XYZ file of C-alpha atoms in Angstrom:
458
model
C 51.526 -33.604 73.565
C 50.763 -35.961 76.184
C 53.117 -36.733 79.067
C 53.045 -39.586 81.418
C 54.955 -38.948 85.054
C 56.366 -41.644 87.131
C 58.817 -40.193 89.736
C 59.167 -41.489 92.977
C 57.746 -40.049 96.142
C 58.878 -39.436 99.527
C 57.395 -41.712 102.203
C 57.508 -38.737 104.936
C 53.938 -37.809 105.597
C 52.146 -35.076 104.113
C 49.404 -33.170 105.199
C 46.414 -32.567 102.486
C 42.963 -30.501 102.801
C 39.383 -32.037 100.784
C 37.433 -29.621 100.763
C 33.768 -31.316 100.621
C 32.401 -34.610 102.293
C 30.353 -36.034 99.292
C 30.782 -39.287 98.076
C 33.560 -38.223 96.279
C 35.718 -35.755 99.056
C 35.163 -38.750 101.355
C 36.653 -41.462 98.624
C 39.199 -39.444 97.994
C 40.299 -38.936 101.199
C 40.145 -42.334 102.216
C 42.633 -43.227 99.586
C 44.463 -40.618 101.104
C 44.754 -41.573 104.073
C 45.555 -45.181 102.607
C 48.251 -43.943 101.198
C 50.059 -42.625 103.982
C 48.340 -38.664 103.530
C 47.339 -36.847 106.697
C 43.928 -35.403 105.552
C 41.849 -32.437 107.110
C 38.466 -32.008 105.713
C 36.615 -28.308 105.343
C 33.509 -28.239 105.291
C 30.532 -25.764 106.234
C 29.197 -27.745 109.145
C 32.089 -29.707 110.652
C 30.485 -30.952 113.719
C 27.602 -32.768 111.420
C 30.030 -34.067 109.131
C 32.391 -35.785 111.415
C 30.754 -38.787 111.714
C 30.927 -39.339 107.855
C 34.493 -38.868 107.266
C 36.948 -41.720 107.112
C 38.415 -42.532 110.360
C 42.140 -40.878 110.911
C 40.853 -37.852 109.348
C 40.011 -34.245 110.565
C 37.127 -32.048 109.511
C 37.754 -28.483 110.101
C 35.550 -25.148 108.564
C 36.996 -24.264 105.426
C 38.977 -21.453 106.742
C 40.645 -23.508 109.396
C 41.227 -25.986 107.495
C 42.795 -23.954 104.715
C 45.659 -22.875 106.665
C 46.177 -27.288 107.411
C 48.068 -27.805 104.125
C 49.476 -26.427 100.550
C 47.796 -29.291 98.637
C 43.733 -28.744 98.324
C 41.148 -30.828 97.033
C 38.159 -29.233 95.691
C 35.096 -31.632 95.508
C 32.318 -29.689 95.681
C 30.137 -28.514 92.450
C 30.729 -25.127 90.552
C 27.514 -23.856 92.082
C 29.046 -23.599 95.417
C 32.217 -22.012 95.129
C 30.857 -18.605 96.301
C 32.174 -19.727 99.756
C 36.203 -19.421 98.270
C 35.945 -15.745 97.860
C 36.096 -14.591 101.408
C 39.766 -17.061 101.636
C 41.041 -15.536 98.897
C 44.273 -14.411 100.583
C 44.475 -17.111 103.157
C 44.352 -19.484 99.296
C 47.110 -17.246 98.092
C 50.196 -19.609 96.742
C 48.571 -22.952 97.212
C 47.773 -25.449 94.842
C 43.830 -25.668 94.175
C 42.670 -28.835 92.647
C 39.025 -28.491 90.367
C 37.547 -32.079 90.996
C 34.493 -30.715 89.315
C 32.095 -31.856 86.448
C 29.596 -30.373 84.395
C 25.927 -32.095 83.821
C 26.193 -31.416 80.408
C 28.609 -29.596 77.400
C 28.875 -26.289 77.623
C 27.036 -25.453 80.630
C 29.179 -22.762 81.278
C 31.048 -20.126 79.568
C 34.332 -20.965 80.651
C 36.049 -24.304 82.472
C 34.977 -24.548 85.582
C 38.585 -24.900 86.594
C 39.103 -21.411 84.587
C 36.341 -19.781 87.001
C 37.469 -20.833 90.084
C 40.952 -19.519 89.071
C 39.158 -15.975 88.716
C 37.691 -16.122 91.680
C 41.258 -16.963 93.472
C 43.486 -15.379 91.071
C 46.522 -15.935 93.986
C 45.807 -19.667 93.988
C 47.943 -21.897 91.359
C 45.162 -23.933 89.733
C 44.761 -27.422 88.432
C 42.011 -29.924 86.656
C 42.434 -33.270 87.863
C 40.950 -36.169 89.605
C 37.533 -35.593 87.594
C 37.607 -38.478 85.021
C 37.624 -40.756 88.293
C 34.618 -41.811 90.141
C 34.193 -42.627 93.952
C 33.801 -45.922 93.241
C 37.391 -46.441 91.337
C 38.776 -44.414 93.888
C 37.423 -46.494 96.868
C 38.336 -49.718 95.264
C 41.686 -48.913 93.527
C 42.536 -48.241 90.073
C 42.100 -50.912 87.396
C 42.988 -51.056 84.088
C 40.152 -49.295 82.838
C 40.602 -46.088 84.916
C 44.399 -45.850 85.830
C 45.223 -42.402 84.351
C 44.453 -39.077 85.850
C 44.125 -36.301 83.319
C 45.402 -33.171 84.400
C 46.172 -29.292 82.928
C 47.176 -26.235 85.156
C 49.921 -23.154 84.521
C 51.699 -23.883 87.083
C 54.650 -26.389 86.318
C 55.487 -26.755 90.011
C 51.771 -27.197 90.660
C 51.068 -30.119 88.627
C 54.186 -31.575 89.710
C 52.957 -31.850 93.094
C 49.441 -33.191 92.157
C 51.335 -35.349 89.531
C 53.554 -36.533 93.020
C 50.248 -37.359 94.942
C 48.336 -39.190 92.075
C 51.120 -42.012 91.131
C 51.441 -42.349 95.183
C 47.671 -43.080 94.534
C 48.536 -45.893 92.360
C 47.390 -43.734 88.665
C 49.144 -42.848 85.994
C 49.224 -38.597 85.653
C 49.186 -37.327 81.952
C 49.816 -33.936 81.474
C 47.842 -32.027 79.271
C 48.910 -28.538 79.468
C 47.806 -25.335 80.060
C 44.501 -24.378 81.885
C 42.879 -23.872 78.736
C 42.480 -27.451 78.302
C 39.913 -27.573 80.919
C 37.070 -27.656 79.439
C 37.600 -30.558 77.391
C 38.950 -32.411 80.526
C 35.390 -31.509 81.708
C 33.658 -33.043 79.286
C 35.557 -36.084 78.557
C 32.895 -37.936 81.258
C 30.180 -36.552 79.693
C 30.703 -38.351 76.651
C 28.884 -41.340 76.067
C 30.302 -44.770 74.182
C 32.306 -42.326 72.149
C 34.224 -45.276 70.218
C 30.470 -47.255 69.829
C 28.557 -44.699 68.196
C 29.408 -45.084 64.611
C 29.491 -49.401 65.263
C 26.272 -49.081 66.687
C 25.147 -47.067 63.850
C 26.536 -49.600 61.490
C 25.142 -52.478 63.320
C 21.493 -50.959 63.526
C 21.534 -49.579 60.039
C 22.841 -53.045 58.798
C 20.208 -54.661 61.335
C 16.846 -52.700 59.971
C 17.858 -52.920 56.139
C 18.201 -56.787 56.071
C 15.287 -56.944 58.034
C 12.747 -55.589 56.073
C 14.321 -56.513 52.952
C 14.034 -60.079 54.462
C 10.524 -58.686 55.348
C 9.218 -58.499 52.234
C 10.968 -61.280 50.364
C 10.259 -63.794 53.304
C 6.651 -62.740 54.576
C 5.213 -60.637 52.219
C 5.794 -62.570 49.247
C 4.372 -65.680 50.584
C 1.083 -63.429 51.573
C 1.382 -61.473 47.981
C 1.992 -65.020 45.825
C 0.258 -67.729 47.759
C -2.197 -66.032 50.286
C -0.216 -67.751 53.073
C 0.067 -65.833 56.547
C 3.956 -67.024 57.924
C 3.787 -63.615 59.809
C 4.876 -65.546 62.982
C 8.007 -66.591 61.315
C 9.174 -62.495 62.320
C 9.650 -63.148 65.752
C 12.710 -66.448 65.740
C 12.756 -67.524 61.870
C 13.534 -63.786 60.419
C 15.644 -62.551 63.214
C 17.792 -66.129 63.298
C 18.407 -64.642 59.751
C 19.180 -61.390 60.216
C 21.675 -61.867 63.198
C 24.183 -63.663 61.192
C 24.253 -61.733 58.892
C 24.499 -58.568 60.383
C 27.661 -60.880 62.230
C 29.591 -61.847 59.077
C 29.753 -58.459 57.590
C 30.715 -56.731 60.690
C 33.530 -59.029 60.856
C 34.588 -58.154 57.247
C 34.521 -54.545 58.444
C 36.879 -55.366 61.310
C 39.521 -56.810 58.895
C 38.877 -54.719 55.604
C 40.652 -51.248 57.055
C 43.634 -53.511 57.743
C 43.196 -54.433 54.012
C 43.323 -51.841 52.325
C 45.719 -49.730 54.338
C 48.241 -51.993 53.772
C 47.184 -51.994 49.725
C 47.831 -48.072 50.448
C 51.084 -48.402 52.020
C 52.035 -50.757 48.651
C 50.873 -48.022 46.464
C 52.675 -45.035 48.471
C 55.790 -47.119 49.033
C 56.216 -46.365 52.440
C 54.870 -45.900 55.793
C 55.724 -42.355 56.544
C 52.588 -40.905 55.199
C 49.167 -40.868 57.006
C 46.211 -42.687 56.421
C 43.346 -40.805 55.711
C 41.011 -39.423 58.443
C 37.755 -41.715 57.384
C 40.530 -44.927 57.477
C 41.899 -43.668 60.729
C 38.494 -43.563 62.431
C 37.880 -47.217 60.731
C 40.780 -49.020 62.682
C 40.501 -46.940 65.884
C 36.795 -48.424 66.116
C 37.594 -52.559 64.809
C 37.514 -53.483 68.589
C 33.836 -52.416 68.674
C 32.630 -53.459 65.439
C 34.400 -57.276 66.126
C 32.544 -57.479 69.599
C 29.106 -56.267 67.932
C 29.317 -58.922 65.425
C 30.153 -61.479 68.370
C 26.803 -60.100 69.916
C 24.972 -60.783 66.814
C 26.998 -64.454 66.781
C 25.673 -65.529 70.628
C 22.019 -64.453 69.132
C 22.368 -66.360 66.313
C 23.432 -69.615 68.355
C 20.646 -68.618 70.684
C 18.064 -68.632 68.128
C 19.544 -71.352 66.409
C 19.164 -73.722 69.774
C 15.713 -72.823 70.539
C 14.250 -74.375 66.830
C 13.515 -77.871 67.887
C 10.894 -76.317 70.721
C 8.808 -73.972 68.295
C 5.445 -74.871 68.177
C 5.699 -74.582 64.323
C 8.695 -77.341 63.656
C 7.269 -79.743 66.058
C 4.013 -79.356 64.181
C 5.359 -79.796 61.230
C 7.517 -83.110 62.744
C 4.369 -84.813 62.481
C 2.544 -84.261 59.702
C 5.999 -85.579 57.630
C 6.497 -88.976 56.743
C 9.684 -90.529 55.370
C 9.619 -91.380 52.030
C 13.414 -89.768 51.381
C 16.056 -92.397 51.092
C 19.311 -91.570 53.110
C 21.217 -89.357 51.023
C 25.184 -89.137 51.881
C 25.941 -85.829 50.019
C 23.342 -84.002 51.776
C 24.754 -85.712 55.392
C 28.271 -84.485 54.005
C 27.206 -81.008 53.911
C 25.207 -81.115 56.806
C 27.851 -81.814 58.815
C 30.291 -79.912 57.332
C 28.247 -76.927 57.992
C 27.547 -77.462 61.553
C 31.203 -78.474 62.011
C 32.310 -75.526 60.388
C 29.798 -73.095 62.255
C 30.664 -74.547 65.668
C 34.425 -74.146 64.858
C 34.073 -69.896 63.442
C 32.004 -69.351 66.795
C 34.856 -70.827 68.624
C 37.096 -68.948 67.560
C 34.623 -66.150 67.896
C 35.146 -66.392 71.361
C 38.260 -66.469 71.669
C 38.417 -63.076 69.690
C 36.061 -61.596 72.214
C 38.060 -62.783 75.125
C 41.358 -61.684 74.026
C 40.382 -58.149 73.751
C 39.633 -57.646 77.212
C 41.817 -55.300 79.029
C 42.626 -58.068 81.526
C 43.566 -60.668 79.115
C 45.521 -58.098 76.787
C 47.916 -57.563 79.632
C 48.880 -61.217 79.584
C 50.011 -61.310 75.956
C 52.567 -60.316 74.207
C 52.629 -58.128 71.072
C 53.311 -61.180 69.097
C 50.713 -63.143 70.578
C 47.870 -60.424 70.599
C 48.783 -59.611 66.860
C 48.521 -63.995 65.947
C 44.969 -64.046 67.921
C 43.547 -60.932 66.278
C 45.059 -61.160 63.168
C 45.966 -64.925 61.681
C 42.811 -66.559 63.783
C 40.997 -63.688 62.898
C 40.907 -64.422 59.225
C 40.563 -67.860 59.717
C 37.284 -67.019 61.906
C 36.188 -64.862 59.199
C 37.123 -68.129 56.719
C 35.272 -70.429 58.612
C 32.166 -68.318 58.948
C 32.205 -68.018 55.066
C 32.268 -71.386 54.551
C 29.838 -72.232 56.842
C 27.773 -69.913 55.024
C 28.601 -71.257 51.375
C 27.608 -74.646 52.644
C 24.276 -73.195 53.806
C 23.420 -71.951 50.861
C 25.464 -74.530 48.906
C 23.639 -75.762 44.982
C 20.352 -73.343 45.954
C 21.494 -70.215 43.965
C 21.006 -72.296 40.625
C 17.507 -72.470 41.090
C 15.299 -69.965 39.959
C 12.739 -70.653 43.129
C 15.965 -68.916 45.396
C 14.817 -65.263 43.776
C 11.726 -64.720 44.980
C 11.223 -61.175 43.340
C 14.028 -61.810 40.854
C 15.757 -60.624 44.710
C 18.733 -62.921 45.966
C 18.298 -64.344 49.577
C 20.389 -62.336 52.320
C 22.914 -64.733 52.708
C 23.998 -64.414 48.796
C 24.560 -60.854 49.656
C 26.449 -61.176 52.809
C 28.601 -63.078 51.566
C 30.108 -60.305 48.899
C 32.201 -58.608 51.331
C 34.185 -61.071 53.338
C 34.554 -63.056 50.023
C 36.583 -59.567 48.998
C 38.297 -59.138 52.123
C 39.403 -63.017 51.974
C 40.700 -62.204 48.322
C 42.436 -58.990 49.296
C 43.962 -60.837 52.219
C 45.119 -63.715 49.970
C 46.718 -61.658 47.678
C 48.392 -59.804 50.016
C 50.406 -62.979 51.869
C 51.944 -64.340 48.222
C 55.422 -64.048 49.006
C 56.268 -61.089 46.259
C 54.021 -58.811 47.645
C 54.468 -59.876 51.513
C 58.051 -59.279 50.922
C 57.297 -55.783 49.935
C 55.253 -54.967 52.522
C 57.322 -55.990 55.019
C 60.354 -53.774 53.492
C 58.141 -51.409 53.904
C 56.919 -52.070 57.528
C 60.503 -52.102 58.357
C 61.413 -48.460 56.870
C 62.128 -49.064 53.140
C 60.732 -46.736 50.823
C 60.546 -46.612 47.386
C 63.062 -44.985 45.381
C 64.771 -43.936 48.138
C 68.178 -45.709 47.032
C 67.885 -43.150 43.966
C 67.381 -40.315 46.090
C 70.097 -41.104 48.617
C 72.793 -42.868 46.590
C 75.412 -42.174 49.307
C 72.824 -44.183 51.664
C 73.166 -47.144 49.643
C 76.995 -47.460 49.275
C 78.552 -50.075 50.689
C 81.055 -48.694 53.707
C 83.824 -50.787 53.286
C 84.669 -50.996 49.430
């Protein structure tokens, strides 16, 4: 179980050893000494590395330096940590801190933290300070890298490193014993963790509508009519495909929140867990919203550079007007535009209010109205806009080339659900419910509990 530290810390000055003068030793021990630390540096050439190290600081041999302080940093990589063997008892009863990272998993057979506590079995051991790069620590902490992860046996131990991170500015979570080292370790190797099953989404989504535009699009015109619209791939194919791809990853951001609140209505209460495939669903809706914005700004991109192609200003001048001014067809024009101008909007503003930096600035009330109430009425618009694109064109038999609908017929199956589900679920008799049940009520628990529902004054 995770536990977050803030204690307060003495302003008297402390003395506390780096051992290493990397990029990382020296960013560390700037913030050090920024932070009011007296710092002594051991390294295996001192006199070389002096002119590297931050100014206010000492660089000492590592066995000198040792015997500075009870607090040590160690920012150097596993491969050299032969050189702690011969200090073993001069390391006895101080507080090592494993800075260390791994170029890949399982590199090793144990943590590294685990092996340098072999090779110093007197030492008290703790992982810390690796999830952090030079960079964050040169510049500060943000809200993007604020906590320090750290595990050790030693309660005393990590209270001490726990003491010198939040003087740092971090927040120190505790993660227990030393055997949680390893996956400390690899928690920088791992890469977009939260994006890989989006991205799959997005690219699987991306490559089916593609060819099955593909064929329907370019290969039916070549198959049917011998015509060659092959360069259409390149703007006219992919202005299709992006929006797509767009509206039905929104639908995927707002369907988990669908149907786990149909599953709390059919439980009758909250107190149970969602299942594992649902959990993973909401934890990723961040991603999968700011994908489908990606796909949005293409589509708008796309969308802006038609009146330059070579192939619609060709066409501009072979037409003549013989069309009388239709008012209908202006009506939905319009409308369409309007409507797709207004859903990216809102679009946007999605996107922006899920930054980090904008999050802080809201309330919980006022995050939940953005993401959730303009949320569906950016996934509203969007539909719309897309209804009025295809508007009176699925009555005619011309639209299924194949006997295949077009792609926007079939993106527009899933946020029509959601947009169902979601209007069933604000009519007031089942809004009420859910809200009971948001709020703790449970079904049939009156009948269990009669004594709970008693009145106490009779």
């Amino acid at each position: 179980m995770q536990k977050t530290f803030h204690c307060r810390i003495s302003t008297t000055s402390e003395r506390v050893c780096v051992f290493g003068t990397g990029d990382m030793g020296r960013s560390l021990g700037l913030r050090l000494l920024q932070a009011g630390y007296g710092v002594v540096f051991g390294s295996r050439r001192p006199h070389s590395s002096s002119s590297l190290i931050p100014h206010g600081a000492q660089v000492l041999g590592h066995a000198a330096a040792s015997q500075s302080a009870h607090l040590i940093f160690i920012a150097v990589q596993r491969e050299h940590y032969d050189f702690l063997v011969p200090l073993a008892n001069q390391l006895k009863g101080k507080v090592l801190v494993d800075l260390s990272n791994n170029l890949r998993k399982n590199q090793y057979p144990e943590a590294n933290a685990e092996y340098l506590q072999s090779l110093v079995p007197g030492a008290e051991v703790v992982k810390g300070f690796n999830t952090l790069s030079a960079w964050s620590l040169q510049n500060g902490p943000s809200d993007a890298n604020r906590q320090v992860y750290i595990c050790g046996e030693s309660v005393e131990a990590k209270q001490a490193v726990i003491a010198v991170a939040i003087k740092l500015g971090f927040s120190a979570l505790d993660q227990g014993f030393l055997s949680v080292a390893r996956e400390l370790e690899d928690f920088p190797l791992q890469l977009f963790p939260q994006w890989r099953l989006p991205l799959r989404i997005a690219i699987g989504l991306s490559a089916a509508f593609f060819f099955y535009l593909l064929i329907r699009d370019i290969i039916y015109a070549y198959v049917t009519q011998s015509k060659d619209i092959s360069f259409r791939i390149m703007v006219s194919l992919a202005n299709k495909v992006c929006p797509i791809v767009s509206l039905i990853m929104l639908s995927l951001c707002y369907l988990p929140g669908v149907l786990a609140s149909f599953l709390q209505l059919y439980r009758g209460t909250k107190y149970r867990r969602f299942p594992d495939w649902l959990d993973r669903w909401m934890l990723c809706r961040k991603q999968l919203g700011l994908l489908a914005l990606g796909f949005a700004f293409l589509h708008v991109l796309y969308t802006l550079i038609i009146p330059i192609r070579y192939y619609v200003r060709f066409k501009a001048t072979e037409q003549n007007r013989t069309t009388q001014f239709d008012t209908t067809t202006a009506w939905r024009g319009d409308s369409y535009l309007s409507l797709g101008i207004l859903g990216f909007g809102l679009y946007v503003l999605l996107g922006i209010t899920s930054l980090p930096s904008v999050i802080n600035t809201l309330s919980w009330r006022e995050f939940s109205f953005i993401q959730s109430k303009l949320g569906h009425l950016t996934l509203l618009l969007c539909t719309a806009h897309t209804y009025l694109y295809g508007w009176n064109r699925f009555l005619s038999s011309s639209t299924y080339k194949w006997y295949t609908p077009p792609g926007y017929m079939l993106c527009l199956v899933l946020p029509s659900v959601v947009l169902l589900l979601k209007l069933l679920l604000i009519t007031p008799c089942v809004d009420r419910t859910i809200t009971r049940i948001r709020q703790g009520w449970e079904r049939g628990a009156d009948q269990r509990n009669p004594k709970d529902s008693q009145p106490l004054i009779p």
